[in-house]
Structures are given as structure tokens and as C-alpha cells.
XYZ file of C-alpha atoms in Angstrom:
581
model
C -21.127 -4.448 32.981
C -21.751 -1.534 34.964
C -22.275 -2.867 38.528
C -23.346 -1.539 41.938
C -22.308 -2.907 45.348
C -25.132 -3.842 47.869
C -24.065 -3.516 51.479
C -23.075 -6.782 52.919
C -22.992 -8.161 56.505
C -19.959 -7.151 58.677
C -16.828 -8.846 57.243
C -18.424 -10.093 54.333
C -17.784 -8.933 50.634
C -20.179 -6.613 49.048
C -22.327 -8.452 46.533
C -22.101 -7.012 42.862
C -25.225 -6.221 41.481
C -26.321 -5.649 38.011
C -29.632 -3.665 36.832
C -31.755 -3.958 33.730
C -30.152 -1.344 32.174
C -26.670 -3.140 32.318
C -28.112 -6.387 31.147
C -29.710 -4.740 27.962
C -26.577 -3.014 26.892
C -24.268 -5.943 27.620
C -26.719 -8.310 25.934
C -26.457 -6.201 22.682
C -22.736 -5.562 22.713
C -22.271 -9.567 23.222
C -24.002 -9.810 19.773
C -21.966 -7.198 18.198
C -24.309 -4.490 18.216
C -22.681 -1.092 18.720
C -25.197 1.386 17.483
C -28.675 2.638 18.555
C -30.854 4.893 16.798
C -33.377 6.824 19.181
C -34.564 9.609 21.235
C -34.324 9.761 24.861
C -37.015 10.363 27.224
C -38.696 8.324 30.006
C -38.142 5.469 30.877
C -34.962 5.144 28.760
C -32.922 8.535 28.997
C -30.220 6.675 31.513
C -30.276 3.651 29.095
C -29.042 6.005 26.303
C -26.652 7.735 28.666
C -24.997 4.550 29.931
C -24.918 2.770 26.543
C -23.061 5.823 25.108
C -20.664 5.395 28.184
C -20.288 1.820 27.498
C -18.815 2.540 24.338
C -21.930 1.930 21.989
C -22.723 4.878 19.404
C -25.881 6.384 20.171
C -27.313 8.591 17.456
C -30.241 10.788 18.757
C -33.164 11.846 16.657
C -35.670 14.812 16.741
C -38.381 12.344 16.090
C -39.118 8.622 16.403
C -40.242 7.856 13.281
C -36.780 9.041 11.498
C -34.872 7.082 14.150
C -36.854 3.938 13.053
C -36.552 4.404 9.476
C -32.741 4.973 10.526
C -32.451 1.458 12.197
C -34.477 -0.294 9.345
C -32.150 0.746 6.617
C -29.202 0.293 8.746
C -30.352 -3.539 9.205
C -30.591 -3.805 5.176
C -27.049 -2.447 4.901
C -25.447 -4.318 7.552
C -27.729 -7.959 7.762
C -27.433 -7.062 11.298
C -30.789 -5.703 13.079
C -30.873 -2.192 13.258
C -31.997 -0.975 16.889
C -34.279 1.779 17.511
C -35.058 2.772 21.000
C -37.958 4.983 21.992
C -39.980 6.161 25.081
C -43.527 4.758 25.897
C -46.814 5.199 24.376
C -46.502 8.260 22.017
C -42.769 7.653 21.148
C -43.540 3.814 20.644
C -46.272 4.821 18.331
C -44.085 7.425 16.376
C -41.517 4.294 15.774
C -44.331 2.091 14.788
C -44.623 3.181 11.319
C -40.950 2.464 10.901
C -41.339 -0.894 12.458
C -44.329 -1.873 10.045
C -41.987 -0.432 7.112
C -39.213 -3.029 8.122
C -41.693 -5.832 8.122
C -43.160 -5.069 4.956
C -39.715 -4.550 3.055
C -38.018 -7.651 4.924
C -35.564 -5.017 6.940
C -34.223 -6.848 10.013
C -35.041 -4.270 12.842
C -35.766 -4.396 16.439
C -37.716 -1.630 17.882
C -37.243 -1.406 21.993
C -39.400 0.602 23.803
C -40.047 1.431 27.425
C -43.351 0.935 28.511
C -45.839 1.232 31.533
C -46.277 -1.153 34.436
C -48.256 -4.246 33.130
C -50.454 -4.224 36.429
C -51.415 -0.765 35.731
C -52.140 -1.131 32.136
C -54.153 -4.296 32.327
C -56.557 -2.735 34.773
C -56.466 0.558 32.849
C -55.627 2.450 35.888
C -54.258 5.497 33.848
C -50.670 5.080 34.119
C -48.127 7.548 32.731
C -48.370 7.168 29.095
C -50.301 3.957 29.374
C -50.636 1.716 26.268
C -50.457 -2.124 25.832
C -47.833 -1.537 23.342
C -47.316 -5.445 22.781
C -50.857 -5.918 21.629
C -50.648 -2.863 19.165
C -47.137 -4.287 17.897
C -48.230 -7.565 17.158
C -49.978 -7.109 13.729
C -47.333 -5.122 12.282
C -44.196 -7.012 13.384
C -42.569 -10.323 12.461
C -42.592 -11.165 16.245
C -43.080 -9.120 19.468
C -41.818 -9.831 22.903
C -42.067 -8.400 26.199
C -39.468 -8.966 28.966
C -40.580 -8.767 32.782
C -37.883 -10.115 34.732
C -33.935 -9.066 34.834
C -33.008 -12.615 34.214
C -34.865 -13.145 30.924
C -33.255 -10.170 29.178
C -30.732 -12.148 27.566
C -33.393 -14.594 26.177
C -35.362 -11.657 25.059
C -33.019 -10.047 23.069
C -31.470 -13.410 21.833
C -35.038 -14.130 20.360
C -35.599 -10.812 18.945
C -32.292 -10.716 17.118
C -32.938 -14.247 15.761
C -36.449 -13.440 14.704
C -35.267 -10.283 12.869
C -32.538 -11.773 10.686
C -33.579 -15.427 10.318
C -35.697 -16.582 7.266
C -37.249 -13.693 5.701
C -36.107 -10.614 7.837
C -38.451 -8.277 9.414
C -39.311 -5.941 12.332
C -39.350 -7.236 15.725
C -40.829 -5.416 18.640
C -39.326 -5.710 22.328
C -41.217 -4.232 25.167
C -39.082 -3.262 28.149
C -41.423 -2.056 31.212
C -39.999 0.925 33.188
C -39.545 -1.308 36.380
C -37.520 -4.073 34.570
C -34.836 -1.460 33.707
C -34.406 -0.985 37.600
C -34.603 -4.445 38.569
C -31.124 -5.928 40.287
C -29.605 -9.207 40.209
C -26.467 -10.734 41.095
C -23.788 -9.397 38.492
C -22.125 -12.903 37.722
C -25.667 -14.514 37.262
C -26.527 -11.693 34.914
C -23.669 -12.320 32.964
C -24.397 -16.023 32.737
C -27.905 -15.197 31.542
C -26.655 -13.456 28.600
C -27.001 -15.436 25.255
C -24.518 -14.767 22.191
C -26.625 -16.053 19.395
C -25.088 -18.740 17.098
C -25.779 -18.842 13.405
C -28.946 -16.246 13.683
C -29.703 -16.470 10.034
C -28.749 -20.097 8.879
C -28.277 -21.111 5.301
C -31.397 -22.755 3.674
C -30.351 -25.100 0.921
C -32.909 -25.592 -1.827
C -34.248 -29.029 -2.680
C -32.341 -30.544 -5.650
C -35.208 -31.247 -7.467
C -36.558 -27.652 -7.243
C -33.338 -26.503 -8.565
C -33.478 -29.145 -11.539
C -37.207 -28.028 -12.183
C -35.954 -24.417 -12.412
C -32.878 -25.141 -14.625
C -35.178 -27.330 -17.361
C -37.745 -24.536 -17.448
C -34.904 -22.113 -18.004
C -33.466 -24.231 -20.611
C -36.606 -24.416 -22.566
C -36.892 -20.471 -22.532
C -36.886 -18.634 -26.040
C -37.216 -15.360 -24.457
C -36.043 -15.586 -20.905
C -35.770 -12.490 -18.495
C -34.158 -12.249 -14.792
C -35.748 -9.935 -12.340
C -33.390 -8.912 -9.382
C -35.237 -7.345 -6.277
C -33.942 -5.836 -3.105
C -33.900 -9.184 -1.377
C -31.066 -10.233 -3.838
C -29.118 -7.172 -2.915
C -29.809 -7.737 0.843
C -28.361 -11.359 0.411
C -24.980 -10.046 -0.538
C -24.618 -13.095 -3.210
C -23.154 -10.374 -5.471
C -20.738 -12.775 -7.233
C -23.023 -15.638 -7.660
C -25.543 -13.473 -9.281
C -23.497 -11.792 -11.503
C -22.133 -15.204 -12.525
C -25.611 -16.634 -13.109
C -26.340 -13.706 -15.209
C -23.157 -13.563 -17.458
C -22.886 -17.194 -17.835
C -26.482 -17.643 -19.182
C -26.625 -14.419 -21.020
C -30.006 -13.910 -19.799
C -31.217 -10.027 -20.028
C -32.002 -8.740 -16.534
C -34.207 -6.082 -14.841
C -33.250 -4.455 -11.410
C -35.834 -3.105 -9.255
C -34.855 0.052 -7.887
C -32.865 -1.043 -4.769
C -31.371 -3.887 -6.691
C -29.635 -1.488 -9.257
C -26.027 -1.695 -9.026
C -25.867 -5.472 -8.247
C -24.561 -5.143 -11.865
C -23.691 -1.892 -12.973
C -26.976 -0.365 -15.002
C -24.410 0.112 -17.831
C -24.084 -3.677 -18.131
C -24.755 -4.742 -21.758
C -27.324 -7.411 -20.488
C -29.261 -4.705 -18.250
C -32.706 -4.339 -19.932
C -34.192 -1.277 -17.693
C -34.097 0.669 -20.956
C -36.599 -1.763 -22.524
C -38.495 -2.584 -19.496
C -41.892 -2.079 -21.210
C -40.803 -4.488 -23.959
C -39.120 -7.159 -22.055
C -41.940 -7.676 -19.177
C -44.671 -8.654 -21.871
C -42.286 -10.304 -24.396
C -40.612 -12.861 -21.858
C -41.677 -16.403 -21.838
C -39.909 -17.331 -18.913
C -39.251 -14.780 -15.970
C -36.888 -15.647 -13.000
C -37.565 -13.597 -9.919
C -34.488 -13.559 -7.621
C -35.488 -11.827 -4.337
C -38.390 -9.959 -5.957
C -41.848 -10.044 -5.099
C -44.694 -9.995 -7.802
C -46.616 -7.055 -5.990
C -47.857 -3.699 -7.156
C -44.406 -2.678 -8.500
C -44.464 -5.600 -11.004
C -48.390 -4.972 -11.709
C -48.740 -8.138 -9.866
C -47.485 -10.464 -12.791
C -50.393 -9.527 -14.766
C -52.432 -7.214 -16.916
C -51.403 -4.631 -19.343
C -47.717 -4.435 -18.064
C -47.233 -8.097 -18.821
C -49.174 -8.153 -22.297
C -52.670 -8.530 -21.302
C -55.648 -6.739 -19.460
C -55.950 -9.426 -16.568
C -55.176 -12.846 -15.154
C -56.845 -14.675 -18.000
C -54.593 -12.799 -20.547
C -51.225 -14.032 -18.848
C -50.648 -16.389 -21.812
C -47.975 -18.808 -21.933
C -45.628 -16.613 -19.329
C -44.027 -19.147 -16.806
C -42.308 -17.809 -13.653
C -39.240 -19.397 -11.569
C -39.125 -17.711 -7.907
C -36.283 -17.848 -5.843
C -37.290 -16.680 -2.455
C -36.452 -17.723 1.347
C -40.243 -18.155 2.010
C -42.298 -20.661 0.351
C -45.352 -18.610 0.979
C -44.483 -16.017 -1.519
C -45.062 -18.333 -4.543
C -48.266 -18.087 -6.184
C -49.190 -15.019 -4.279
C -50.506 -13.400 -7.358
C -50.186 -15.746 -10.304
C -48.867 -19.419 -10.635
C -45.018 -20.060 -10.006
C -44.086 -22.916 -12.212
C -40.890 -23.407 -10.370
C -40.371 -22.023 -6.848
C -37.008 -22.427 -5.589
C -36.948 -21.936 -1.863
C -33.906 -21.078 0.135
C -31.558 -18.494 0.885
C -30.415 -16.619 -2.214
C -26.713 -17.326 -2.246
C -27.193 -21.130 -1.802
C -30.018 -21.104 -4.229
C -27.981 -19.203 -7.082
C -24.881 -21.374 -6.203
C -27.168 -24.571 -6.694
C -28.158 -23.217 -10.417
C -24.924 -22.510 -11.168
C -23.546 -26.009 -10.258
C -26.326 -27.766 -11.846
C -25.909 -26.091 -15.240
C -24.195 -28.378 -17.660
C -21.036 -26.942 -19.606
C -23.224 -26.359 -22.711
C -25.973 -24.582 -21.199
C -27.611 -22.419 -23.867
C -27.833 -18.932 -24.443
C -30.857 -16.824 -25.486
C -31.717 -16.700 -29.027
C -30.073 -13.795 -30.842
C -33.438 -12.490 -32.041
C -34.570 -11.899 -28.593
C -31.318 -10.431 -27.625
C -31.123 -8.007 -30.754
C -34.686 -6.743 -30.374
C -33.898 -6.027 -26.927
C -30.728 -4.151 -27.667
C -32.698 -2.226 -30.630
C -35.304 -0.988 -28.076
C -32.539 0.022 -25.696
C -30.683 1.826 -28.158
C -33.615 3.921 -29.055
C -34.702 4.672 -25.703
C -31.236 5.560 -24.579
C -30.924 7.960 -27.547
C -34.154 9.590 -26.628
C -33.017 10.036 -22.938
C -29.841 11.425 -24.149
C -31.777 14.120 -26.028
C -33.830 15.055 -22.961
C -30.920 15.250 -20.716
C -28.979 17.369 -23.071
C -31.608 20.179 -23.211
C -31.162 23.156 -20.834
C -34.597 24.678 -20.191
C -35.152 27.767 -17.728
C -35.904 27.304 -14.963
C -34.492 23.587 -14.546
C -36.896 20.575 -15.048
C -36.316 17.214 -13.477
C -34.345 15.755 -16.606
C -31.925 18.738 -16.621
C -31.366 18.844 -12.759
C -30.785 14.853 -12.606
C -28.578 14.838 -15.568
C -26.110 16.625 -12.963
C -26.959 14.134 -10.177
C -26.217 11.368 -12.672
C -22.798 12.693 -13.520
C -22.089 13.114 -9.640
C -22.897 9.674 -8.920
C -20.907 8.317 -11.630
C -17.891 10.238 -10.448
C -18.414 8.758 -7.071
C -19.656 5.420 -7.541
C -19.457 4.315 -3.708
C -21.584 7.239 -2.521
C -24.903 5.990 -1.193
C -27.878 7.553 -3.221
C -30.964 8.106 -1.000
C -34.186 8.724 -2.945
C -37.633 9.684 -1.885
C -40.762 11.721 -3.623
C -43.078 11.125 -6.236
C -41.625 12.560 -9.600
C -38.083 13.231 -7.909
C -38.383 9.409 -6.963
C -39.421 8.068 -10.519
C -37.312 10.333 -12.703
C -34.144 9.493 -10.533
C -34.881 5.914 -10.889
C -34.847 6.210 -14.610
C -32.006 8.796 -15.066
C -29.367 7.819 -12.312
C -27.469 4.987 -12.962
C -25.836 2.784 -10.330
C -22.542 1.055 -10.450
C -22.154 -0.842 -7.069
C -24.473 -2.964 -4.900
C -26.688 -1.446 -2.028
C -25.771 1.991 -3.050
C -29.294 3.062 -3.992
C -31.871 3.144 -1.002
C -35.581 4.445 -1.419
C -39.290 4.252 -0.344
C -39.353 0.389 -0.939
C -42.499 -1.625 -1.103
C -44.735 0.947 0.441
C -43.778 3.807 -1.566
C -43.781 5.977 1.641
C -42.330 9.420 2.259
C -40.408 10.423 5.015
C -37.661 8.068 5.098
C -35.017 10.210 3.521
C -33.298 11.871 6.453
C -33.308 8.903 8.783
C -32.091 6.979 5.778
C -29.255 9.419 5.241
C -28.085 9.454 8.871
C -28.037 5.890 9.048
C -26.250 5.452 5.611
C -23.376 7.807 6.650
C -23.149 6.248 10.284
C -22.879 2.421 9.408
C -20.968 2.579 6.167
C -18.567 5.980 6.561
C -19.312 6.563 2.827
C -20.824 9.803 1.357
C -24.517 10.300 1.047
C -26.432 11.914 -1.713
C -30.125 12.305 -1.096
C -32.274 13.441 -3.976
C -35.595 14.620 -2.468
C -38.901 15.950 -3.713
C -39.825 19.179 -1.814
C -42.990 17.531 -0.352
C -41.030 14.508 0.997
C -38.406 16.621 2.446
C -40.978 18.159 4.682
C -41.986 14.920 6.422
C -38.439 14.680 7.959
C -36.710 18.037 7.335
C -35.863 18.696 10.849
C -33.554 15.687 10.960
C -30.957 18.262 9.120
C -30.284 19.052 12.686
C -29.285 15.589 13.422
C -26.880 15.447 10.114
C -25.269 18.706 11.427
C -24.930 17.622 14.967
C -23.079 14.470 14.246
C -21.304 16.191 11.263
C -22.203 13.484 8.673
C -21.230 13.667 5.008
C -24.733 14.197 3.585
C -25.460 16.265 0.562
C -29.263 16.775 0.276
C -30.570 18.006 -3.041
C -34.304 19.283 -2.697
C -36.031 19.390 -6.178
C -38.110 22.502 -5.184
C -41.137 22.837 -7.573
C -43.336 24.625 -4.958
C -45.604 22.023 -4.505
C -46.817 18.293 -4.266
C -46.386 16.985 -7.884
C -46.690 20.645 -8.949
C -46.590 24.155 -7.758
C -49.088 25.292 -10.197
C -52.396 24.296 -8.307
C -54.759 27.257 -7.219
C -57.574 27.332 -4.967
C -60.932 27.038 -7.141
C -63.063 29.174 -4.819
C -60.808 32.043 -5.259
C -60.265 32.190 -1.468
C -57.144 33.002 0.698
C -56.064 29.676 1.445
C -53.622 27.977 -0.879
C -54.521 24.974 -2.692
C -53.749 21.605 -0.865
C -51.030 20.676 -3.165
C -49.324 24.199 -3.246
C -46.571 25.315 -0.975
C -44.794 28.593 0.005
C -43.452 29.989 -3.328
C -39.823 30.582 -3.453
C -39.103 28.864 -0.523
C -35.367 28.578 0.627
C -34.940 25.299 1.852
C -31.297 25.766 2.079
C -31.471 28.069 4.665
C -32.823 25.306 7.188
C -29.280 23.714 7.040
C -27.295 26.893 7.260
C -29.286 27.704 10.574
C -27.642 24.711 12.246
C -24.192 25.242 11.131
C -24.199 23.069 7.520
C -23.616 24.475 4.057
C -26.760 25.833 2.020
C -26.699 26.360 -1.515
C -29.406 27.866 -3.752
C -29.301 26.308 -7.505
C -31.244 27.826 -10.214
C -29.260 26.290 -13.277
C -27.646 22.998 -13.627
C -24.219 24.753 -13.672
C -24.918 25.997 -10.318
C -26.145 22.651 -9.034
C -23.197 20.936 -10.274
C -20.767 23.290 -8.624
C -22.678 23.016 -5.157
C -22.800 19.191 -5.472
C -19.042 18.771 -6.382
C -18.301 20.936 -3.543
C -20.393 18.953 -1.067
C -18.979 15.743 -2.078
C -15.206 17.131 -1.762
C -15.599 18.701 1.520
C -17.885 15.839 3.419
C -19.578 18.788 5.035
C -23.599 18.532 5.963
C -24.999 20.246 2.656
C -28.595 21.137 1.434
C -28.849 22.762 -2.025
C -32.132 24.104 -2.866
C -32.754 23.072 -6.665
C -35.254 25.398 -8.310
C -37.374 23.244 -10.335
C -40.118 24.344 -13.137
C -43.308 24.255 -10.839
C -45.253 22.812 -13.841
C -42.813 20.075 -14.614
C -44.318 17.339 -12.425
C -47.216 14.952 -12.918
C -49.627 13.896 -10.480
C -48.838 11.040 -8.500
C -45.692 10.447 -10.656
C -46.043 7.415 -12.397
C -48.597 5.669 -10.607
C -51.485 8.249 -11.376
C -53.677 5.005 -12.398
C -53.888 4.328 -8.716
C -55.398 7.613 -7.894
C -59.374 7.185 -8.572
C -60.043 11.027 -9.279
C -57.066 10.818 -11.972
C -58.739 7.809 -13.695
C -61.851 10.123 -14.268
C -59.975 12.564 -15.968
């Protein structure tokens, strides 16, 4: 704790004082938090300087939104709340997108923002960057707190940590008014006021009757299916989940950020037969997955019908830490509420020695469809068109990831996202991180920075050219911290495609068109990183191999056929105008 001495009466020892900055830093460090993502400025500049002086790692970004995304994914990767530190009002608002993203995706994160004085804000007297930030943050956060007195900093940070990681994780907002940081108190009393959080995310054991109900339903299934969500990846119950899948013999479908919990090449992985197993299954077990839009809400054509009434005889088992998640879209016949590790362990313990495996006709029909689809994919990947398309470029990425399975793959875009999900296999858990539940753009560079910082592993980012534009300036951050990040920009000159033109014939480009032949690689070179221009798969392969080998910050401008994409990727149906075409 950094302290200051207050003058004392003659002959007396000077009083040792601690200020709000000291207490914030020491409270974080006491709870094992050693990294802050943020952007310095009034009133938190000294906090960033003194945190670094105290031995914390302070990663400074060019925009608060990227810092927030970094904090959110750091939380996912570590199970410890990622910390994003911003200035007041505009800086806070820039970080708010990431806070909402963390809450929606169940990532533990704490957005800490300096703010204006309460007295002035409440009377709306026009303070510097005046905004009632707590009121703004509350609807978008799992919890929101404001600390007004230095003696309460320990309590505020302890509550924020516990709220972020307990139960269903999420984003938490912590408001620190400027005058709080300057408040002083007796240093010894300050140390005593800090709280080390004990068991912040306690196990939640499922009810025995819930486990038994789920087992009975699973035993009755003729065509069972397990769906793994990113909650399963976050839970780090890897061994238990693998044991459940392999012991039961049930085919499984991993959602994008659950890929690698078991290798995508595992014989029970049904990804290549997704359109067959979803409507064909009679009992579906969801492990850390939600029946939201990514799974067509558990109904409709994806599941073999046109609406809720067509759901048929499908039954659902859902393992989730939140009981409110059950029945959110369709009836959940066997909810199992608890932390995923405890729930899966209880299911394994409850299985009799002779627990049956799925019928061979179900497994055989899946294997047949998988084989046919894999052959079709192999044919598409083997083609070598000029210019490259998504398949020929991602065939290279697929090989690089296979050769470097411990590398973390960051992925965002529309077509760049969808094609990568289906083409690039993952082999280890928590190695694929992407746009998540909202499907938003702009997460890429923040994710890259956080993944490299908190894991020390090489990072490969596959970016659509549009998606890269949201946070592309953070390549300077990547270079400044000399991070082992290889960015591949799939450059097809526009949003979805680069072929659109202004229908009026005017000088303005079409809304979806970018500058033709842009050289994104030169942006990285401007900050001292390595740039490469790849017009063929061979050039892309050489550049990626060198980037992974050298661990230098690298950006590869991969030239893709500008007509190769499709509008909105694979969710064209959500675009009202597209539905009319």
C-alpha cells in the first residue's frame, strides 16, 4: 500500500495515511487480480500509473470499447472477473457496450469508471462529463454499485467480484466518484477494511430427484443428442463432460465457443450432420447452452417443424446454473439446476453399470450423413480458385490451427465467421472465442490482446474486413505490447460482398462497398509489426507459418473474391428486406 505521512504534533509519530487509489489497488491485488484493461484519463490516470508501479499489469487501449471486450473475454478464459477501467461519462459509455456484452454472454467482468461528484450530478449543475452513470449501467449489468467513502472500497470491490462470478456470471459496474480517489484514511484501518472474498463462486449441487429424472429420460431415448454451449467451456468440467459423452455414446453438437471441449474430429461429434440431428433427436440434453436464436429457440424448421405446435415428441434436459433459463422458449422436461461440473458428475454417479448406448440405426444414420458432408467439404476445400474464396483461404487456416492446437482462434465477421465455424476444427477447450450471443462486430482486437496477455499463447484472428474496421486501430496496442497475434483480414472489398454499386450512378459508393484493393497489412507495418499481402493460398500459408513461428505482431491482407460472400452470412432470414427477395 502506498501511503503518505500526515504532519503530527511535536514529538508524535506522523500518521500513516492511505488514499482511495491505494485502497482500490490493494483490494484488487488482495483478490488475486493482477491485470487491468483500460484507457487513462481524468479522473483515473493516477490510478493506472500507481497500479503499474504496484506491480499490476495495466494494458492501455486506444478505445474503451476494446478494453471492455478484452476484460470480458479475460473473464471467460480465467473464471476471474476481467477489469476494465475507464474515465467518466463518454469513456464510461464507450465501455458500456462491452459490459452489456459480458452480461448477455455470462462473462465475469467488472467495469470500473471514475465519475462526477454526486452532489453536482444530482442537481444537474453541469460538472465536467456529468452523467448519472450508475442509473445508466443498472439495466445492462448483473449488478451495479457506487462507493462514496474510502472505508467502503473493500466492501464495494468484494461485492463486485462476488456478483461477477457467482451463479450465472455477468458484467458488474462499479462507480468511483473522483473525490473518493482522493479521500484519505488511516493506513492500518484501510488495510483492515479490505476483504479477501472467500469462495466467490460456490458449487451448487443439483437436487437428486432432478438428476434421476434426467437419467430416466435419457435412458428412454431412441435418438439422443447432447448440445454443448459456451457455459460448458467456461465451467472447466472438461473431464466430466468427456466422460459423460464417451460413456453414454451419445452424439454431441458443440456450439461455436464450446468447440474443442472434445476434438471436433471426435467420432461422436455431429457438427457435420447438424441439420439432421437437430430435427431427428427425440431427447436433447443441453449442457451450458441456451435455446436462443442460435438454436432457433428450440422450434421451427431447424427442429423439424414450422412453429411451436410442430415440436412433436422432442423432449429436453437442460443443465444450467440458473433455474430461470428453463422453459424460456419450449418446455424443459428435465431441468437440472446447479453448476455444470457438479451436475455432470452427479449424472455420471447415477448411471448404472449397464446404462445403454444409443441404437445403432441412429448412430449409423448420423455417421452416413457426416461422411457425405465431410466428403463434400473436402471437395470444396481442395479447389484453388483465383482469386481465393473463403473455402480456399480457410483451408490454410484449418491446417495452421491443426498444427498449432494450443493457439487461440479469435473470429468475427459475417461470412468470415460462418465459414470459419464450419471449416476450422478445434482440438482443445477454450481455444475458440468469437462474437457470442449477440453476434456483434468489434470484439476482435480486444479479444486478441486479452487472449495473448492472460494465456501467453499465440493468437490467430480471422476477421472479415468489415469486422476488422470496428477495432482495427488496436493493432497499435498489439504492437506496443509486442503480442504474438496473427491477424488474417479476409478482404473482399466490402460488407458481405464488394460488388454492390450506387444504383443512382452517383459518386458515392454503395453503403456496403469499401475502398477497392485496400492494403490492411500496411496498417500493422506503420506501428512496427509485420505485414503480408496474400493473393494465393500458398502466400497465405507462408505468411501464417512465419507469424506463428516468429510470434511477431502480424497482419495478413488475404485477398478474397469480392463476390464470394452472401448477405448477412447464414442469417439472411433475419433481414426483412432479404426475405422479400
